[in-house]
Short mmCIF file of C-alpha atoms in Angstrom, two decimals:
data_model
loop_
_atom_site.label_atom_id
_atom_site.label_comp_id
_atom_site.label_asym_id
_atom_site.label_seq_id
_atom_site.Cartn_x
_atom_site.Cartn_y
_atom_site.Cartn_z
CA MET A 1 -65.92 20.19 -33.19
CA PRO A 2 -63.16 21.66 -31.15
CA ASN A 3 -59.90 19.62 -31.26
CA SER A 4 -58.90 18.89 -28.01
CA SER A 5 -55.99 16.45 -26.76
CA PRO A 6 -57.06 13.92 -24.17
CA THR A 7 -53.54 13.06 -23.40
CA SER A 8 -52.37 16.59 -23.01
CA SER A 9 -53.38 16.96 -19.24
CA SER A 10 -51.86 13.40 -18.25
CA SER A 11 -48.46 13.11 -20.63
CA THR A 12 -47.49 17.02 -19.65
CA ARG A 13 -48.19 17.37 -16.02
CA THR A 14 -45.67 18.75 -14.23
CA VAL A 15 -44.65 19.57 -10.41
CA SER A 16 -43.89 23.24 -9.60
CA GLY A 17 -44.60 24.23 -13.40
CA SER A 18 -41.11 22.61 -14.26
CA TRP A 19 -40.41 19.11 -13.81
CA PRO A 20 -42.64 16.46 -15.45
CA ILE A 21 -44.13 13.99 -12.69
CA PRO A 22 -42.43 10.83 -14.30
CA LEU A 23 -39.08 12.73 -14.36
CA PHE A 24 -39.70 14.05 -10.99
CA ILE A 25 -40.30 10.83 -9.15
CA SER A 26 -37.19 8.85 -10.87
CA VAL A 27 -35.34 11.65 -9.34
CA LEU A 28 -36.83 11.45 -5.92
CA ILE A 29 -37.01 7.73 -5.31
CA PRO A 30 -33.38 7.13 -5.69
CA VAL A 31 -32.82 10.08 -3.46
CA ILE A 32 -35.02 8.69 -0.73
CA LEU A 33 -33.72 5.47 -0.79
CA GLY A 34 -30.31 6.91 -0.53
CA VAL A 35 -31.15 8.80 2.52
CA VAL A 36 -32.68 5.57 3.71
CA LEU A 37 -29.80 3.36 3.36
CA TYR A 38 -27.24 6.18 4.47
CA GLN A 39 -29.41 6.40 7.81
CA LEU A 40 -29.58 2.68 8.11
CA GLU A 41 -25.50 1.96 7.58
CA SER A 42 -23.87 1.35 10.74
CA PHE A 43 -20.43 2.01 9.24
CA ASP A 44 -19.22 5.05 11.41
CA PRO A 45 -16.25 6.96 9.64
CA ALA A 46 -13.99 9.05 12.21
CA SER A 47 -12.11 12.28 11.54
CA TYR A 48 -8.65 12.02 10.44
CA PRO A 49 -5.86 14.14 12.58
CA ILE A 50 -6.24 17.99 11.92
CA HIS A 51 -2.72 17.67 10.30
CA VAL A 52 -3.48 15.45 7.57
CA LEU A 53 -6.23 17.79 6.35
CA SER A 54 -3.73 20.25 5.60
CA SER A 55 -3.79 21.78 2.38
CA TYR A 56 -0.24 21.93 1.40
CA PRO A 57 0.98 20.66 -1.67
CA PRO A 58 3.27 17.63 -1.89
CA MET A 59 6.82 17.65 -1.55
CA ILE A 60 9.06 18.90 -4.52
CA VAL A 61 11.12 16.29 -5.68
CA PRO A 62 14.54 17.47 -7.53
CA LYS A 63 14.62 14.76 -10.19
CA ARG A 64 11.64 12.75 -11.98
CA ASN A 65 10.82 10.73 -14.84
CA ASN A 66 7.09 10.93 -15.41
CA GLN A 67 6.88 8.44 -18.15
CA MET A 68 8.05 5.45 -16.18
CA LEU A 69 5.92 3.14 -18.41
CA ARG A 70 7.25 4.25 -21.54
CA SER A 71 10.64 2.11 -20.74
CA ALA A 72 9.65 -0.26 -18.21
CA GLU A 73 9.83 -4.09 -19.07
CA LYS A 74 7.29 -6.65 -17.88
CA ILE A 75 9.02 -9.40 -16.26
CA GLY A 76 7.18 -12.72 -15.67
CA VAL A 77 3.71 -11.65 -17.71
CA ASP A 78 0.94 -14.14 -16.62
CA ARG A 79 3.04 -16.02 -14.35
CA LEU A 80 3.36 -13.44 -11.57
CA LEU A 81 -0.28 -12.29 -10.67
CA SER A 82 0.16 -9.06 -8.19
CA PRO A 83 3.87 -9.68 -7.24
CA GLU A 84 3.40 -7.45 -4.47
CA ASP A 85 6.92 -7.51 -2.76
CA VAL A 86 10.41 -8.05 -4.05
CA ALA A 87 13.47 -9.51 -2.12
CA TYR A 88 16.63 -9.93 -3.96
CA ASP A 89 19.37 -12.81 -2.69
CA LEU A 90 22.90 -11.34 -3.97
CA ASN A 91 24.62 -14.52 -3.89
CA SER A 92 22.03 -16.56 -5.98
CA GLY A 93 20.94 -14.14 -7.98
CA VAL A 94 17.13 -14.96 -7.65
CA ILE A 95 14.42 -12.69 -6.77
CA TYR A 96 11.58 -13.76 -4.49
CA THR A 97 8.09 -12.28 -4.53
CA GLY A 98 4.64 -13.36 -3.06
CA CYS A 99 1.65 -13.63 -5.34
CA VAL A 100 -2.19 -13.58 -5.20
CA ASP A 101 -2.34 -17.36 -5.88
CA GLY A 102 -1.02 -18.49 -2.72
CA TRP A 103 2.80 -18.89 -4.30
CA VAL A 104 6.06 -17.74 -3.28
CA LYS A 105 7.94 -17.66 -6.24
CA ARG A 106 11.35 -17.38 -7.39
CA VAL A 107 12.43 -15.36 -10.35
CA THR A 108 15.66 -15.77 -12.25
CA VAL A 109 16.42 -12.59 -14.78
CA ASN A 110 18.81 -12.53 -17.63
CA GLU A 111 20.14 -9.09 -17.00
CA SER A 112 21.06 -8.41 -20.81
CA VAL A 113 17.54 -9.49 -22.70
CA GLY A 114 15.21 -9.23 -19.98
CA ASP A 115 14.29 -12.88 -19.97
CA SER A 116 13.20 -14.42 -16.85
CA ARG A 117 12.50 -17.90 -15.28
CA VAL A 118 9.50 -18.22 -12.90
CA GLU A 119 9.47 -21.11 -10.44
CA ASN A 120 6.45 -21.90 -8.12
CA TRP A 121 8.47 -22.23 -4.75
CA VAL A 122 6.21 -22.66 -1.57
CA PHE A 123 2.52 -22.51 -1.38
CA THR A 124 1.28 -20.58 1.90
CA GLY A 125 -2.38 -21.28 1.04
CA GLY A 126 -3.16 -17.73 1.86
CA ARG A 127 -1.89 -14.07 0.40
CA PRO A 128 1.78 -13.76 0.88
CA LEU A 129 2.69 -10.25 1.00
CA GLY A 130 6.35 -8.87 2.56
CA VAL A 131 9.12 -10.83 1.65
CA ALA A 132 12.77 -10.61 3.27
CA LEU A 133 15.79 -12.64 3.19
CA GLY A 134 17.00 -14.43 6.50
CA HIS A 135 20.58 -14.37 7.59
CA TYR A 136 20.95 -18.15 6.91
CA GLY A 137 19.11 -18.85 3.76
CA GLU A 138 15.72 -18.48 4.98
CA VAL A 139 13.17 -16.43 3.50
CA ILE A 140 10.77 -14.60 6.11
CA VAL A 141 7.33 -14.27 4.93
CA VAL A 142 3.80 -12.44 6.02
CA ASP A 143 0.81 -14.10 4.88
CA ALA A 144 -2.23 -11.35 5.42
CA ASP A 145 -5.02 -13.86 4.80
CA LYS A 146 -3.64 -16.08 7.40
CA GLY A 147 -2.56 -13.67 9.57
CA LEU A 148 0.82 -15.35 9.79
CA LEU A 149 4.69 -14.31 10.32
CA LEU A 150 6.48 -17.38 8.45
CA ASN A 151 9.87 -18.61 8.23
CA VAL A 152 10.34 -20.69 4.82
CA THR A 153 13.81 -22.69 4.93
CA SER A 154 16.04 -22.87 2.05
CA GLU A 155 14.74 -26.35 1.51
CA GLY A 156 11.42 -24.86 1.09
CA GLU A 157 10.07 -26.05 4.72
CA ILE A 158 7.37 -23.47 6.15
CA LYS A 159 7.63 -22.78 9.80
CA VAL A 160 4.59 -20.80 11.54
CA LEU A 161 6.89 -17.74 13.80
CA THR A 162 4.15 -15.97 15.18
CA GLU A 163 0.03 -15.45 14.72
CA GLU A 164 -0.56 -13.11 17.42
CA ALA A 165 1.09 -10.20 19.31
CA GLU A 166 0.07 -9.53 23.23
CA GLY A 167 -3.21 -11.62 22.83
CA LEU A 168 -4.25 -9.61 19.72
CA LYS A 169 -4.06 -11.69 16.53
CA LEU A 170 -2.67 -10.56 13.12
CA LYS A 171 -5.52 -9.44 10.94
CA LEU A 172 -3.44 -8.09 7.76
CA ALA A 173 -0.01 -8.59 8.03
CA ASP A 174 1.67 -6.70 5.69
CA ALA A 175 5.37 -5.90 5.35
CA VAL A 176 8.57 -7.28 7.29
CA ASP A 177 12.53 -6.50 7.40
CA ILE A 178 15.18 -8.26 9.53
CA ALA A 179 18.01 -6.56 11.79
CA GLU A 180 21.55 -7.29 11.80
CA ASN A 181 21.06 -8.93 15.01
CA GLY A 182 18.14 -11.18 13.71
CA MET A 183 15.37 -9.46 15.28
CA ILE A 184 12.56 -9.37 12.43
CA TYR A 185 10.45 -6.36 12.39
CA PHE A 186 7.18 -6.37 10.69
CA SER A 187 3.68 -4.64 10.13
CA ASP A 188 0.24 -5.56 11.16
CA ALA A 189 -1.74 -3.19 8.74
CA SER A 190 -5.02 -3.33 10.44
CA TYR A 191 -6.01 -5.77 13.32
CA LYS A 192 -9.74 -4.82 12.52
CA TYR A 193 -10.10 -5.63 8.71
CA ASN A 194 -8.47 -8.22 6.53
CA PHE A 195 -6.90 -7.85 3.05
CA LYS A 196 -9.84 -8.32 0.97
CA ASP A 197 -11.70 -5.39 2.80
CA TYR A 198 -8.69 -3.29 3.50
CA ILE A 199 -10.32 -0.18 1.96
CA TYR A 200 -12.75 -0.18 4.93
CA ASP A 201 -9.74 0.78 7.14
CA PHE A 202 -8.90 3.64 5.21
CA LEU A 203 -12.62 5.12 5.06
CA GLU A 204 -13.16 4.44 8.66
CA GLY A 205 -10.29 6.60 9.52
CA ARG A 206 -9.20 4.85 12.78
CA PRO A 207 -5.53 3.83 13.59
CA TYR A 208 -5.84 -0.11 13.85
CA GLY A 209 -2.11 -0.61 12.83
CA ARG A 210 0.75 -1.81 14.71
CA LEU A 211 4.26 -2.27 14.46
CA LEU A 212 5.82 -5.36 15.84
CA SER A 213 8.82 -7.03 16.72
CA TYR A 214 9.44 -11.02 16.71
CA ASP A 215 12.65 -12.40 18.79
CA PRO A 216 13.98 -15.61 16.96
CA LEU A 217 15.73 -16.46 20.25
CA THR A 218 13.03 -16.06 22.71
CA LYS A 219 10.38 -16.70 20.67
CA GLN A 220 8.53 -13.55 21.64
CA THR A 221 6.25 -10.97 19.87
CA LYS A 222 6.26 -7.76 20.75
CA THR A 223 3.88 -4.49 20.10
CA LEU A 224 6.32 -1.88 19.32
CA LEU A 225 3.95 0.99 18.02
CA ARG A 226 0.11 1.21 18.42
CA ASP A 227 -2.38 3.46 16.99
CA LEU A 228 -0.75 3.45 12.97
CA TYR A 229 -2.69 4.28 10.23
CA PHE A 230 -2.86 1.66 7.77
CA ALA A 231 1.14 0.60 9.22
CA ASN A 232 2.60 -0.80 5.78
CA GLY A 233 5.99 -0.84 4.81
CA VAL A 234 8.97 -1.54 7.43
CA ALA A 235 12.62 -0.86 6.80
CA VAL A 236 15.48 -1.10 9.31
CA SER A 237 18.01 1.25 8.74
CA PRO A 238 21.74 1.05 7.94
CA ASP A 239 23.23 1.79 11.07
CA GLN A 240 20.58 -0.40 13.01
CA ASN A 241 19.47 2.83 14.99
CA PHE A 242 15.74 2.73 14.22
CA VAL A 243 12.92 1.01 12.30
CA ILE A 244 10.85 3.02 9.50
CA ILE A 245 7.34 2.31 9.36
CA CYS A 246 4.88 3.97 6.63
CA GLU A 247 1.32 5.07 7.34
CA THR A 248 -0.18 4.89 3.91
CA PRO A 249 -3.13 7.26 4.49
CA LEU A 250 -1.54 10.13 6.17
CA ARG A 251 1.36 9.97 3.09
CA LYS A 252 4.33 9.94 5.73
CA CYS A 253 6.79 7.38 7.07
CA LYS A 254 7.63 7.51 11.23
CA LYS A 255 10.96 5.95 12.68
CA TYR A 256 10.75 3.80 15.71
CA TYR A 257 14.35 3.88 17.60
CA ILE A 258 15.57 0.53 18.49
CA ASP A 259 18.83 1.37 19.77
CA GLY A 260 20.52 4.36 21.42
CA GLU A 261 19.57 7.04 23.82
CA ARG A 262 16.15 7.62 22.01
CA LYS A 263 15.46 3.77 22.13
CA GLY A 264 11.38 3.40 22.17
CA SER A 265 10.97 6.71 21.08
CA VAL A 266 9.01 7.75 17.90
CA ASP A 267 9.68 10.62 15.52
CA VAL A 268 8.86 11.64 11.57
CA PHE A 269 11.26 10.24 9.20
CA VAL A 270 9.60 11.62 5.84
CA GLU A 271 6.12 13.48 5.39
CA ASN A 272 3.77 15.16 3.17
CA LEU A 273 4.82 12.48 0.35
CA PRO A 274 3.58 12.81 -2.93
CA GLY A 275 1.47 9.54 -2.91
CA TYR A 276 0.38 6.80 -0.64
CA PRO A 277 3.44 4.84 0.40
CA ASP A 278 3.23 1.12 0.60
CA ASN A 279 6.66 -0.41 1.00
CA ILE A 280 9.71 1.00 1.50
CA ARG A 281 13.12 -0.60 0.88
CA TYR A 282 16.82 0.26 1.92
CA ASP A 283 19.00 -0.25 -1.18
CA GLY A 284 22.64 -0.53 0.35
CA ASP A 285 23.46 2.83 -1.48
CA GLY A 286 22.37 5.43 0.56
CA HIS A 287 19.01 5.54 -0.49
CA TYR A 288 15.36 4.51 0.56
CA TRP A 289 12.77 3.57 -2.11
CA ILE A 290 8.98 4.22 -1.38
CA ALA A 291 6.46 3.02 -3.59
CA PHE A 292 2.90 4.39 -4.47
CA ALA A 293 -0.12 2.89 -5.53
CA THR A 294 -1.21 6.52 -6.61
CA ALA A 295 -0.24 10.12 -6.25
CA LYS A 296 -2.17 12.37 -3.84
CA THR A 297 -5.67 12.92 -5.30
CA TYR A 298 -8.17 15.72 -4.92
CA SER A 299 -10.91 13.06 -4.33
CA TRP A 300 -9.38 11.21 -1.21
CA ASP A 301 -8.48 14.73 0.07
CA LEU A 302 -11.90 15.68 0.18
CA ALA A 303 -13.20 12.45 1.73
CA GLN A 304 -10.23 12.25 4.34
CA ARG A 305 -11.96 15.78 5.22
CA TYR A 306 -15.44 14.57 5.55
CA PRO A 307 -16.42 11.50 7.16
CA PHE A 308 -19.89 11.62 5.60
CA ILE A 309 -18.31 11.40 2.14
CA ARG A 310 -16.42 8.18 3.29
CA LYS A 311 -19.46 6.60 4.76
CA ILE A 312 -21.01 7.32 1.26
CA MET A 313 -18.02 5.73 -0.40
CA ALA A 314 -18.38 2.58 2.06
CA ILE A 315 -21.87 1.84 0.97
CA MET A 316 -20.93 2.04 -2.59
CA VAL A 317 -18.23 -0.34 -1.91
CA LYS A 318 -20.60 -2.72 -0.40
CA TYR A 319 -22.99 -2.36 -2.95
CA ILE A 320 -21.52 -1.30 -6.41
CA GLY A 321 -17.87 -2.13 -5.72
CA GLN A 322 -14.92 -0.05 -5.08
CA PRO A 323 -14.11 3.12 -7.02
CA HIS A 324 -10.94 3.62 -8.73
CA ALA A 325 -9.44 7.05 -8.86
CA GLU A 326 -5.83 6.13 -9.13
CA LYS A 327 -3.18 7.66 -11.47
CA ASN A 328 0.54 8.73 -11.22
CA GLY A 329 1.39 5.74 -9.44
CA GLY A 330 5.27 5.23 -9.02
CA VAL A 331 8.27 5.44 -6.82
CA ILE A 332 10.33 8.11 -4.88
CA SER A 333 13.80 7.63 -3.63
CA VAL A 334 14.61 9.57 -0.54
CA ASP A 335 18.48 9.89 1.22
CA LEU A 336 19.04 8.50 4.66
CA GLN A 337 17.74 12.03 6.23
CA GLY A 338 14.26 11.29 4.41
CA ASN A 339 15.09 14.01 1.86
CA PRO A 340 13.60 13.56 -1.61
CA VAL A 341 15.72 12.88 -4.51
CA GLU A 342 14.14 11.09 -7.43
CA HIS A 343 10.76 10.62 -8.25
CA TYR A 344 9.67 8.11 -11.03
CA TYR A 345 6.31 7.64 -12.19
CA ASP A 346 3.29 7.72 -15.19
CA ARG A 347 0.10 8.73 -15.24
CA ASP A 348 -1.11 5.36 -16.34
CA LEU A 349 0.63 3.83 -13.63
CA THR A 350 -1.22 2.22 -10.45
CA MET A 351 -0.93 0.11 -7.64
CA VAL A 352 2.73 -0.16 -7.39
CA SER A 353 3.40 -1.74 -4.08
CA SER A 354 7.32 -2.17 -3.94
CA ALA A 355 10.45 -0.82 -5.73
CA THR A 356 13.97 -2.69 -5.06
CA LYS A 357 16.83 -1.41 -6.73
CA ILE A 358 19.25 -4.33 -8.10
CA GLY A 359 22.26 -3.15 -9.90
CA GLU A 360 21.13 -0.74 -12.50
CA HIS A 361 17.40 -1.52 -12.38
CA LEU A 362 14.77 -0.87 -10.40
CA TYR A 363 12.09 -3.81 -9.97
CA CYS A 364 8.62 -2.82 -9.09
CA GLY A 365 6.02 -5.26 -7.27
CA SER A 366 2.43 -4.93 -7.88
CA VAL A 367 -1.00 -5.48 -6.21
CA LYS A 368 -2.84 -5.75 -9.49
CA SER A 369 -0.72 -6.49 -12.46
CA PRO A 370 0.12 -9.88 -13.71
CA TYR A 371 3.84 -9.13 -13.95
CA MET A 372 6.69 -7.05 -12.45
CA LEU A 373 8.04 -3.74 -13.88
CA ARG A 374 11.62 -3.40 -14.55
CA LEU A 375 13.50 0.14 -15.13
CA ASN A 376 16.81 0.46 -16.51
CA LEU A 377 18.01 3.72 -14.20
CA LYS A 378 21.00 4.25 -15.99
CA GLN A 379 19.53 4.66 -19.22
CA ASN A 380 16.07 6.23 -18.06
CA PRO A 381 17.39 8.83 -15.35
CA ALA A 382 14.75 11.14 -13.46
CA VAL A 383 16.18 14.60 -14.60
CA HIS A 384 15.92 17.88 -12.81
CA THR A 385 12.71 19.60 -13.08
CA SER A 386 12.68 23.10 -14.17
#
């Protein structure tokens, strides 16, 4: 009797003579579901400005140290949870930083051995980000979760300065600096998205950021610049003529003139940065230090160019979680004209959020790490690239 295989017709049936039916179905169903989900998702990304989509490579920095992690110390391990910004009080030798647990902490560092004492100073109940030292012993804090600009007295008393500007509440209060005349300049990174959902601001590609000012004398809050792309770091120039504001997804920093003939006008301070800028700090010695969570990446370049990719990414974030492709985070220093001087980074370093030069050391904050990084710049200098 001829040998026949009753299973041969069912187990090896193919579609178009190539794909087995079970495999075809396993591929087709996710594709159909993905298309349906894409069509139903209301998230609507916009096109980024055309100049952002240029293919120019990042600026060339004369000096660099690309092994920053090899020599950096970890300060306050497991006591400083995501210390986003760093402010230093020269008189007391104390560092102030806001952490993800809601505490503004005071850190005293032993310069010789790298040991540190961490103190829970004041609890804001939200997410303190930017910190700046006032002129009378106070610390000015911006709380992203609560959308508040706060004054913390030297005794630890918290006072709310403002929570809105011209009728629009703060949604993601981010960075802050203080001019010599006492005027406070700060950023609201996005008036649509909060700190938890900040990634959607990047993915949507619309300018929801603002540069704001608060006058302690009149108690007035003003909007100085609108339509900024994720307004981040803020720094008042040493000559008090302008304020620098970082636009993270554009890889650039603008300057807004607060005095002189150009008062009220805007200009570019530095652009085509090697990474996406977070905070910017002036060191009192002719240089600004700009922190990067990550270097410029091909994947984000592609996403910025095509809104549909950012919509797919938004769906992934919503249903799966945020993808992480960060690398080569670090710090760049520029001179008073915005010319690049030194670049400190490391392939495995990510989410660096601030950099403050204190003596021979560079102290770096983070929105991810449970510690602060400290690098001795004299012992680990950036060197000229060939």
